[in-house]
Tab-separated table of C-alpha atoms in Angstrom:
chain	number	residue	atom	x	y	z
A	1	MET	CA	0.947	15.320	48.678
A	2	ARG	CA	-2.465	16.937	49.549
A	3	ILE	CA	-4.332	17.439	46.270
A	4	LEU	CA	-7.694	19.272	45.820
A	5	HIS	CA	-9.477	19.182	42.450
A	6	LEU	CA	-11.887	21.799	41.758
A	7	LEU	CA	-14.814	20.805	39.257
A	8	ALA	CA	-17.645	23.206	39.243
A	9	SER	CA	-20.085	20.738	37.698
A	10	PRO	CA	-23.130	18.786	38.937
A	11	PHE	CA	-22.759	16.292	36.331
A	12	PHE	CA	-20.730	13.026	36.071
A	13	SER	CA	-20.102	13.498	32.370
A	14	GLY	CA	-17.615	15.275	30.103
A	15	PRO	CA	-14.325	15.974	32.017
A	16	ALA	CA	-15.780	14.769	35.309
A	17	GLU	CA	-15.002	11.092	34.399
A	18	ASN	CA	-11.495	11.988	33.546
A	19	VAL	CA	-11.031	13.837	36.777
A	20	ALA	CA	-12.289	10.966	38.778
A	21	LEU	CA	-9.843	8.559	37.084
A	22	LEU	CA	-6.981	10.781	37.578
A	23	ALA	CA	-7.813	11.451	41.203
A	24	GLN	CA	-8.184	7.564	41.876
A	25	ALA	CA	-4.748	7.015	40.230
A	26	GLN	CA	-3.126	9.891	42.184
A	27	ARG	CA	-4.635	8.272	45.362
A	28	ALA	CA	-3.354	4.829	44.268
A	29	ALA	CA	0.090	6.365	44.156
A	30	GLY	CA	-0.152	7.229	47.819
A	31	HIS	CA	-1.534	10.799	47.835
A	32	ASP	CA	-4.338	12.471	49.657
A	33	VAL	CA	-6.698	13.526	47.039
A	34	THR	CA	-10.383	14.927	47.000
A	35	VAL	CA	-12.657	16.498	44.407
A	36	ALA	CA	-15.065	19.482	45.129
A	37	VAL	CA	-18.047	19.513	42.794
A	38	ASP	CA	-21.123	21.721	42.330
A	39	ARG	CA	-23.220	21.210	45.475
A	40	ARG	CA	-25.830	23.918	44.775
A	41	ARG	CA	-27.749	22.323	41.583
A	42	LYS	CA	-29.458	19.423	43.105
A	43	GLU	CA	-31.794	18.608	40.234
A	44	VAL	CA	-29.759	17.054	37.527
A	45	LEU	CA	-31.996	16.082	34.577
A	46	ALA	CA	-31.039	13.389	32.050
A	47	GLU	CA	-27.412	13.177	33.297
A	48	GLU	CA	-25.808	11.167	36.167
A	49	PRO	CA	-25.093	13.602	39.293
A	50	ALA	CA	-21.475	13.994	40.140
A	51	ALA	CA	-21.651	14.280	43.994
A	52	PRO	CA	-23.015	10.672	44.621
A	53	ARG	CA	-20.509	9.108	42.183
A	54	PHE	CA	-17.445	10.945	43.851
A	55	GLU	CA	-18.759	10.018	47.259
A	56	GLU	CA	-19.038	6.373	46.154
A	57	LEU	CA	-15.498	6.543	45.080
A	58	GLY	CA	-14.300	7.969	48.358
A	59	LEU	CA	-13.178	11.122	46.473
A	60	LEU	CA	-15.861	13.722	47.430
A	61	ASP	CA	-14.478	16.752	49.171
A	62	GLU	CA	-16.343	17.760	52.314
A	63	GLY	CA	-14.690	21.125	52.848
A	64	GLY	CA	-17.868	23.042	52.445
A	65	LEU	CA	-17.380	24.445	49.004
A	66	GLU	CA	-20.596	24.983	47.072
A	67	LEU	CA	-18.558	25.593	43.791
A	68	SER	CA	-21.479	26.502	41.543
A	69	VAL	CA	-21.788	28.955	38.684
A	70	LYS	CA	-25.341	29.487	40.041
A	71	SER	CA	-24.040	30.751	43.352
A	72	PRO	CA	-24.925	34.242	44.359
A	73	PRO	CA	-21.901	36.569	45.165
A	74	TRP	CA	-22.085	36.180	48.863
A	75	ARG	CA	-21.730	32.398	48.655
A	76	MET	CA	-18.921	32.741	46.156
A	77	TRP	CA	-17.214	35.000	48.709
A	78	ARG	CA	-17.857	32.163	51.256
A	79	ASP	CA	-16.318	29.683	48.998
A	80	LEU	CA	-13.209	31.914	48.391
A	81	ARG	CA	-12.685	32.307	52.081
A	82	ARG	CA	-13.079	28.572	52.728
A	83	LEU	CA	-10.843	27.644	50.023
A	84	LYS	CA	-8.112	30.156	51.285
A	85	ALA	CA	-8.283	28.643	54.734
A	86	ARG	CA	-7.518	25.140	53.411
A	87	THR	CA	-4.271	23.182	53.972
A	88	VAL	CA	-3.220	21.618	50.664
A	89	ASP	CA	-0.223	21.410	48.537
A	90	VAL	CA	-1.907	21.594	45.079
A	91	VAL	CA	-5.184	23.092	43.791
A	92	HIS	CA	-6.017	21.635	40.409
A	93	SER	CA	-8.854	23.573	38.761
A	94	HIS	CA	-10.671	22.387	35.832
A	95	PHE	CA	-13.528	24.719	34.821
A	96	SER	CA	-13.691	28.558	34.228
A	97	HIS	CA	-15.554	28.953	37.673
A	98	ASP	CA	-12.930	26.995	39.422
A	99	HIS	CA	-10.147	29.175	37.888
A	100	LEU	CA	-11.755	32.334	39.058
A	101	LEU	CA	-12.238	30.934	42.595
A	102	ALA	CA	-8.718	29.602	42.626
A	103	ARG	CA	-7.157	32.803	41.348
A	104	TRP	CA	-8.358	34.775	44.396
A	105	GLY	CA	-8.717	31.923	47.027
A	106	ARG	CA	-5.561	29.899	46.526
A	107	PRO	CA	-4.473	28.573	49.901
A	108	SER	CA	-1.115	29.839	51.328
A	109	GLY	CA	1.705	27.665	50.234
A	110	ALA	CA	-0.337	25.797	47.611
A	111	ILE	CA	0.560	25.520	43.855
A	112	LEU	CA	-2.160	26.274	41.386
A	113	VAL	CA	-2.621	24.068	38.337
A	114	ARG	CA	-5.091	24.869	35.696
A	115	SER	CA	-6.425	22.336	33.159
A	116	LEU	CA	-7.652	23.658	29.709
A	117	HIS	CA	-10.162	21.700	27.742
A	118	ALA	CA	-10.316	23.295	24.357
A	119	PRO	CA	-8.410	25.867	22.237
A	120	ARG	CA	-10.711	28.791	23.029
A	121	SER	CA	-9.060	28.736	26.619
A	122	LEU	CA	-5.684	29.642	25.051
A	123	ARG	CA	-6.263	33.324	24.867
A	124	SER	CA	-4.389	36.443	25.896
A	125	SER	CA	-6.518	36.749	29.051
A	126	LEU	CA	-5.511	33.105	30.223
A	127	PRO	CA	-5.407	33.348	34.074
A	128	ALA	CA	-2.008	32.806	35.417
A	129	ALA	CA	-1.029	29.530	37.210
A	130	ASP	CA	1.957	27.661	38.290
A	131	ALA	CA	1.337	24.948	35.634
A	132	TYR	CA	-1.239	23.889	33.086
A	133	THR	CA	-2.469	20.779	31.419
A	134	VAL	CA	-4.028	20.459	27.881
A	135	PRO	CA	-6.046	17.585	26.397
A	136	ALA	CA	-4.344	17.346	23.048
A	137	SER	CA	-0.663	17.568	21.978
A	138	ALA	CA	-1.465	20.130	19.279
A	139	LEU	CA	-2.207	22.569	22.067
A	140	LEU	CA	1.043	22.081	24.129
A	141	PRO	CA	3.431	24.190	22.050
A	142	ARG	CA	1.322	27.436	22.540
A	143	LEU	CA	1.815	27.066	26.309
A	144	LEU	CA	5.315	26.044	26.200
A	145	GLU	CA	6.139	29.107	24.122
A	146	LYS	CA	4.973	31.242	27.182
A	147	GLY	CA	7.499	29.480	29.311
A	148	ALA	CA	4.862	27.936	31.605
A	149	PRO	CA	5.294	24.392	32.896
A	150	ALA	CA	2.723	22.470	30.869
A	151	GLN	CA	1.787	18.775	30.352
A	152	LEU	CA	-0.490	16.706	28.211
A	153	LEU	CA	-3.320	15.267	30.106
A	154	PRO	CA	-4.945	12.718	27.862
A	155	ALA	CA	-8.107	10.818	28.303
A	156	LEU	CA	-7.941	8.080	31.192
A	157	VAL	CA	-9.787	4.888	30.596
A	158	ASP	CA	-11.870	3.033	32.989
A	159	ALA	CA	-11.120	-0.729	33.519
A	160	ARG	CA	-14.550	-1.637	32.083
A	161	PHE	CA	-13.137	-0.876	28.603
A	162	HIS	CA	-11.375	-3.976	27.429
A	163	PRO	CA	-11.568	-6.332	24.463
A	164	VAL	CA	-14.307	-9.021	24.596
A	165	PRO	CA	-13.346	-12.626	24.049
A	166	ASP	CA	-16.432	-13.582	21.952
A	167	ALA	CA	-17.874	-10.545	20.009
A	168	ARG	CA	-20.472	-12.720	18.171
A	169	SER	CA	-22.153	-13.683	21.413
A	170	LEU	CA	-22.268	-10.157	22.514
A	171	ARG	CA	-23.670	-8.996	19.384
A	172	ALA	CA	-26.317	-11.629	19.586
A	173	GLU	CA	-27.216	-10.359	23.044
A	174	LEU	CA	-27.515	-6.820	21.725
A	175	GLY	CA	-29.590	-7.930	18.737
A	176	LEU	CA	-26.985	-6.825	16.156
A	177	GLU	CA	-26.767	-8.551	12.803
A	178	GLY	CA	-24.417	-7.970	9.998
A	179	THR	CA	-20.637	-7.398	9.575
A	180	PRO	CA	-18.622	-5.337	10.001
A	181	VAL	CA	-20.420	-3.423	12.899
A	182	ILE	CA	-19.558	0.338	12.571
A	183	GLY	CA	-20.440	2.733	15.451
A	184	MET	CA	-20.971	6.358	16.142
A	185	VAL	CA	-20.992	7.107	19.925
A	186	SER	CA	-21.713	10.694	20.746
A	187	THR	CA	-24.450	13.190	21.399
A	188	PHE	CA	-26.689	14.029	18.237
A	189	GLN	CA	-25.430	17.586	17.823
A	190	PRO	CA	-24.004	19.422	14.791
A	191	SER	CA	-20.375	19.245	15.797
A	192	ARG	CA	-20.515	15.437	15.727
A	193	ARG	CA	-21.502	15.258	12.111
A	194	HIS	CA	-23.996	12.382	12.273
A	195	ALA	CA	-25.416	13.508	8.891
A	196	VAL	CA	-22.048	13.011	7.399
A	197	GLY	CA	-21.658	9.623	8.923
A	198	VAL	CA	-25.103	8.435	7.741
A	199	ASP	CA	-24.287	9.568	4.130
A	200	ALA	CA	-20.970	7.788	4.465
A	201	PHE	CA	-22.608	4.662	5.606
A	202	ALA	CA	-24.757	4.705	2.568
A	203	LEU	CA	-21.752	4.733	0.289
A	204	TYR	CA	-19.899	2.341	2.557
A	205	ARG	CA	-22.814	-0.252	2.117
A	206	LYS	CA	-22.179	-0.292	-1.613
A	207	GLN	CA	-18.711	-1.825	-0.866
A	208	ARG	CA	-19.669	-3.740	2.193
A	209	PRO	CA	-23.466	-4.645	1.745
A	210	GLY	CA	-23.521	-6.598	5.084
A	211	ALA	CA	-22.384	-3.731	7.219
A	212	ARG	CA	-24.373	-2.403	10.144
A	213	LEU	CA	-24.360	1.062	11.737
A	214	VAL	CA	-24.895	1.462	15.474
A	215	LEU	CA	-25.738	4.995	16.799
A	216	VAL	CA	-25.135	5.393	20.517
A	217	GLY	CA	-26.581	8.429	22.188
A	218	ASP	CA	-29.175	11.161	22.204
A	219	GLY	CA	-29.620	14.686	21.590
A	220	GLY	CA	-31.310	17.410	19.602
A	221	LEU	CA	-30.628	15.975	16.080
A	222	LEU	CA	-31.701	12.471	16.835
A	223	GLU	CA	-35.008	12.716	15.018
A	224	GLN	CA	-33.541	14.458	12.269
A	225	THR	CA	-30.992	11.579	11.830
A	226	ARG	CA	-33.719	8.874	12.034
A	227	LYS	CA	-35.511	10.642	9.084
A	228	GLN	CA	-32.159	10.714	7.107
A	229	VAL	CA	-31.823	6.947	7.780
A	230	GLN	CA	-35.269	6.283	6.574
A	231	ASP	CA	-35.005	8.521	3.454
A	232	LEU	CA	-31.783	6.707	2.433
A	233	GLY	CA	-33.517	3.318	2.783
A	234	LEU	CA	-31.111	2.316	5.466
A	235	ALA	CA	-33.661	1.531	8.359
A	236	ASP	CA	-32.898	-2.272	8.265
A	237	ALA	CA	-29.091	-1.693	8.569
A	238	VAL	CA	-28.974	0.939	11.365
A	239	THR	CA	-29.539	0.423	15.075
A	240	PHE	CA	-30.437	3.360	17.362
A	241	ALA	CA	-29.072	2.205	20.674
A	242	GLY	CA	-30.154	5.331	22.666
A	243	TYR	CA	-28.091	6.950	25.541
A	244	GLN	CA	-25.945	4.463	27.230
A	245	GLN	CA	-23.674	4.949	30.324
A	246	GLY	CA	-21.283	2.937	32.498
A	247	ASP	CA	-21.257	-0.838	31.975
A	248	ALA	CA	-23.969	-0.714	29.280
A	249	PHE	CA	-22.063	1.876	27.306
A	250	ALA	CA	-18.797	-0.343	27.416
A	251	ARG	CA	-20.777	-3.372	26.257
A	252	TRP	CA	-22.038	-1.470	23.076
A	253	LEU	CA	-18.573	-0.211	22.346
A	254	ARG	CA	-16.998	-3.766	22.804
A	255	ALA	CA	-19.456	-5.053	20.201
A	256	LEU	CA	-18.190	-2.760	17.461
A	257	ASP	CA	-15.506	-3.655	14.820
A	258	GLU	CA	-14.907	-0.024	14.107
A	259	VAL	CA	-15.950	3.519	15.397
A	260	TRP	CA	-16.285	6.538	13.270
A	261	LEU	CA	-15.584	9.843	15.521
A	262	LEU	CA	-16.339	12.702	13.170
A	263	GLY	CA	-16.297	15.621	15.639
A	264	LEU	CA	-15.903	16.719	19.245
A	265	GLY	CA	-17.812	18.743	21.702
A	266	ASN	CA	-16.428	20.870	24.517
A	267	ASP	CA	-13.774	18.427	25.602
A	268	TRP	CA	-10.939	17.850	23.236
A	269	SER	CA	-9.463	14.864	25.088
A	270	ALA	CA	-11.156	12.362	22.625
A	271	ARG	CA	-12.118	10.062	25.458
A	272	ALA	CA	-14.416	7.849	23.315
A	273	ALA	CA	-11.453	7.179	20.909
A	274	ALA	CA	-9.189	5.975	23.959
A	275	GLN	CA	-12.073	3.870	25.175
A	276	ALA	CA	-12.473	2.347	21.815
A	277	ARG	CA	-8.729	1.489	21.397
A	278	ALA	CA	-8.784	-0.008	24.874
A	279	CYS	CA	-11.610	-2.371	23.527
A	280	GLY	CA	-9.707	-3.252	20.540
A	281	VAL	CA	-12.030	-1.366	18.313
A	282	ARG	CA	-10.610	0.357	15.235
A	283	VAL	CA	-10.834	4.106	15.176
A	284	VAL	CA	-11.588	6.355	12.096
A	285	ALA	CA	-11.454	10.036	13.100
A	286	VAL	CA	-11.376	13.515	11.875
A	287	ASP	CA	-8.418	15.741	12.664
A	288	GLU	CA	-9.624	17.466	15.727
A	289	GLY	CA	-8.419	17.681	19.450
A	290	ALA	CA	-6.716	14.620	20.565
A	291	LEU	CA	-8.297	12.327	17.742
A	292	PRO	CA	-5.348	12.535	15.509
A	293	ASP	CA	-3.184	10.988	18.335
A	294	LEU	CA	-5.661	7.980	18.698
A	295	ALA	CA	-6.919	7.216	15.188
A	296	ASP	CA	-6.048	4.149	13.076
A	297	ALA	CA	-7.185	6.103	9.973
A	298	ARG	CA	-7.682	9.826	9.716
A	299	VAL	CA	-10.200	11.745	7.828
A	300	GLU	CA	-8.588	14.948	6.563
A	301	THR	CA	-11.810	16.493	5.244
A	302	PRO	CA	-15.119	15.551	6.918
A	303	THR	CA	-17.009	14.509	3.693
A	304	PRO	CA	-18.769	11.157	3.207
A	305	GLU	CA	-16.359	10.154	0.434
A	306	ALA	CA	-13.331	10.808	2.856
A	307	VAL	CA	-14.935	8.754	5.583
A	308	VAL	CA	-15.473	5.966	3.421
A	309	ALA	CA	-11.895	6.137	2.017
A	310	ALA	CA	-10.524	6.166	5.516
A	311	ALA	CA	-12.863	3.224	6.689
A	312	LEU	CA	-11.919	0.983	3.638
A	313	SER	CA	-8.173	1.758	3.977
A	314	ASP	CA	-7.715	-0.959	6.768
A	315	GLN	CA	-4.978	1.175	8.221
A	316	ARG	CA	-4.039	0.291	11.794
A	317	ALA	CA	-1.902	2.641	13.880
A	318	PRO	CA	0.454	1.140	16.452
A	319	VAL	CA	-0.629	3.579	19.198
A	320	ARG	CA	-0.119	2.648	22.698
A	321	HIS	CA	-2.161	4.927	24.870
A	322	PRO	CA	-0.540	5.458	28.214
A	323	THR	CA	-2.091	3.762	31.390
A	324	ASN	CA	-3.930	5.712	33.981
A	325	GLU	CA	-0.922	5.145	36.375
A	326	GLN	CA	1.368	6.441	33.759
A	327	ILE	CA	-0.755	9.619	33.157
A	328	ALA	CA	-1.030	10.212	36.916
A	329	ALA	CA	2.703	9.819	37.279
A	330	GLU	CA	3.292	12.612	34.544
A	331	VAL	CA	0.887	15.024	36.168
A	332	LEU	CA	2.360	14.462	39.660
A	333	ALA	CA	5.780	15.335	38.062
A	334	LEU	CA	4.285	18.405	36.656
A	335	TYR	CA	3.126	19.408	40.133
A	336	ALA	CA	6.764	18.788	41.410
A	337	ARG	CA	8.181	20.934	38.573
A	338	ALA	CA	5.664	23.657	39.329
A	339	ARG	CA	6.525	23.605	43.001
A	340	ARG	CA	10.218	23.990	42.328
A	341	THR	CA	9.756	27.032	40.098
A	342	ALA	CA	6.923	28.625	42.081
């Protein structure tokens, strides 16, 4: 099967990593798979550029698509014509720009699959497709009610995320003291509720005075969070690890006993929760997106008291997250169903 993924982003972040892992697993299953990304925006500040990473993986599409939301109309028209001339079996589009291009430029004989990443995409004006994927099981019924072939596309997990044989040695290397080690791993923005997490940690320390909080990430609320930590007298018990990616991010995650995921951004796949579970790290999470499917303990209402109650519950959920190979097989089966009904 010839599969073309459309990903109108210059960044290797957010859904891009998931698309890369899906494409790798599809290729490993014997299919011809490429990924087209934004080729117009060359200057990518503070984030890893997508094109070099996909090229390194042998997945970068060289079909001449610029695929950028910054493209002028005549270049979008050129993309449309070039896409329409392609010979592929599946066009799998991931972002709004991709959906627009694929709607008018679908190659003859190809099926069109659209990935949705958040509830806002499930609206009356949802563009038509032969099949859809959603990142969380809670979103699936709304598509199935429409009679459209649809499939859950959960977070795929890189092989770098695995349990560590000696967590104490790793923590010593990272300069982490105290136990248990709690982490929050996300951008410092309102939706991630770092303020709630820090207040919760202050309460948690009354029960577990030796605990340490590790905050991995950067963002607009970083300095505000630093001040909150200082004001609560927690500076000696909180580590600001900064922005981490790749192997470094996996090492920090493996060093944790538990991760608190108190909100999601634009992608509802809850990738950090899946990565944490792969590392053997306990997950305490709010009821958003795919987090309930991956949490050991759920926080029904995102208050400091509720976070502490969930953290102290010691609940462990026997969740077995599917492998990348299993996820790819299910998506390939969706393609086959869509082809039969198209």
